[in-house]
Amino acid sequence: LCPQGQLLAKSWSSLFEGQSGAALRGPIYSFNGRNVLTDPLWPSRLAWHGSTPRGGHARRWDCQGWRSSGTAEGMATALGEGRLLAGHRHNCSTP
């Protein structure tokens, strides 16, 4: 449940089942209470996960060992897509 009591997923495992994981509904809040879907401090609105669509570790695309001078890519999902693991490669330098 999110702080406002909305159900984000029925269970932890349901986040990773089906076609690229659970459909995300409702607002998503940062630890400081900002709605990342609408707050201008979150311009990219990505959930970085480094996972395959089935929840496994995407070893080549996890930004592990990334350095600011590098061009590495990692798996991240645009939060507006609605599926947690429906990721695409994004440059690890993306804020």
Short mmCIF file of C-alpha atoms in Angstrom, two decimals:
data_model
loop_
_atom_site.label_atom_id
_atom_site.label_comp_id
_atom_site.label_asym_id
_atom_site.label_seq_id
_atom_site.Cartn_x
_atom_site.Cartn_y
_atom_site.Cartn_z
CA LEU A 1 0.00 0.00 0.00
CA CYS A 2 1.17 3.52 -0.68
CA PRO A 3 0.92 6.15 2.11
CA GLN A 4 -2.58 7.12 0.94
CA GLY A 5 -3.77 3.52 1.26
CA GLN A 6 -3.90 2.67 -2.45
CA LEU A 7 -2.99 -0.90 -3.35
CA LEU A 8 0.00 -0.97 -5.74
CA ALA A 9 0.18 -4.78 -6.07
CA LYS A 10 -1.58 -7.77 -4.53
CA SER A 11 1.70 -9.35 -3.43
CA TRP A 12 5.46 -8.99 -3.86
CA SER A 13 5.55 -11.85 -6.36
CA SER A 14 2.72 -10.30 -8.40
CA LEU A 15 5.07 -7.41 -9.23
CA PHE A 16 7.05 -9.82 -11.40
CA GLU A 17 4.39 -12.11 -12.87
CA GLY A 18 2.71 -11.96 -16.24
CA GLN A 19 3.53 -9.67 -19.14
CA SER A 20 6.40 -7.59 -17.71
CA GLY A 21 5.08 -7.47 -14.18
CA ALA A 22 2.24 -5.77 -12.40
CA ALA A 23 0.43 -2.78 -13.81
CA LEU A 24 1.25 0.24 -11.67
CA ARG A 25 -1.75 2.32 -10.67
CA GLY A 26 -2.04 5.51 -8.71
CA PRO A 27 0.65 7.90 -7.57
CA ILE A 28 4.14 6.81 -6.60
CA TYR A 29 5.84 8.74 -3.82
CA SER A 30 9.52 9.31 -3.12
CA PHE A 31 10.85 8.88 0.39
CA ASN A 32 10.41 12.62 0.97
CA GLY A 33 6.71 12.47 0.00
CA ARG A 34 6.90 13.87 -3.55
CA ASN A 35 4.72 12.36 -6.26
CA VAL A 36 7.33 11.26 -8.80
CA LEU A 37 4.75 11.17 -11.61
CA THR A 38 3.98 14.87 -11.35
CA ASP A 39 6.84 16.54 -9.46
CA PRO A 40 9.21 18.59 -11.68
CA LEU A 41 12.21 17.34 -9.66
CA TRP A 42 11.70 13.96 -11.38
CA PRO A 43 12.07 14.83 -15.10
CA SER A 44 12.86 11.32 -16.37
CA ARG A 45 10.27 9.41 -14.31
CA LEU A 46 12.13 6.13 -14.60
CA ALA A 47 12.20 3.13 -12.29
CA TRP A 48 15.74 1.75 -12.58
CA HIS A 49 15.75 -2.00 -11.99
CA GLY A 50 18.46 -3.77 -14.03
CA SER A 51 16.12 -6.73 -14.55
CA THR A 52 14.81 -8.80 -17.41
CA PRO A 53 11.05 -8.67 -18.10
CA ARG A 54 10.68 -11.83 -15.95
CA GLY A 55 12.52 -10.36 -12.97
CA GLY A 56 15.94 -11.90 -13.49
CA HIS A 57 19.21 -9.96 -13.35
CA ALA A 58 20.00 -8.26 -16.69
CA ARG A 59 23.77 -8.59 -16.24
CA ARG A 60 24.79 -6.42 -19.18
CA TRP A 61 22.20 -3.74 -18.44
CA ASP A 62 22.34 -3.01 -14.72
CA CYS A 63 24.66 0.08 -14.52
CA GLN A 64 26.83 -1.81 -12.04
CA GLY A 65 30.32 -0.37 -12.18
CA TRP A 66 29.10 2.68 -14.11
CA ARG A 67 31.35 5.73 -14.15
CA SER A 68 30.28 9.24 -15.17
CA SER A 69 32.70 9.20 -18.10
CA GLY A 70 31.21 5.94 -19.41
CA THR A 71 28.45 5.19 -21.89
CA ALA A 72 26.95 2.19 -20.08
CA GLU A 73 23.25 1.45 -20.35
CA GLY A 74 20.89 -0.01 -17.79
CA MET A 75 17.34 -1.32 -17.78
CA ALA A 76 14.72 1.13 -16.58
CA THR A 77 10.99 1.48 -17.01
CA ALA A 78 9.21 4.71 -17.78
CA LEU A 79 6.66 4.90 -14.96
CA GLY A 80 3.95 6.04 -17.39
CA GLU A 81 4.15 2.70 -19.22
CA GLY A 82 2.31 1.01 -16.39
CA ARG A 83 4.39 -2.18 -16.16
CA LEU A 84 7.20 -2.44 -13.61
CA LEU A 85 9.61 -4.55 -15.66
CA ALA A 86 8.68 -3.46 -19.19
CA GLY A 87 12.12 -1.91 -19.36
CA HIS A 88 14.22 -0.42 -22.06
CA ARG A 89 17.91 0.40 -22.09
CA HIS A 90 18.72 3.91 -20.90
CA ASN A 91 22.10 5.60 -20.55
CA CYS A 92 23.27 5.17 -16.97
CA SER A 93 24.03 8.92 -16.88
CA THR A 94 20.31 9.75 -17.09
CA PRO A 95 19.31 11.48 -13.84
#
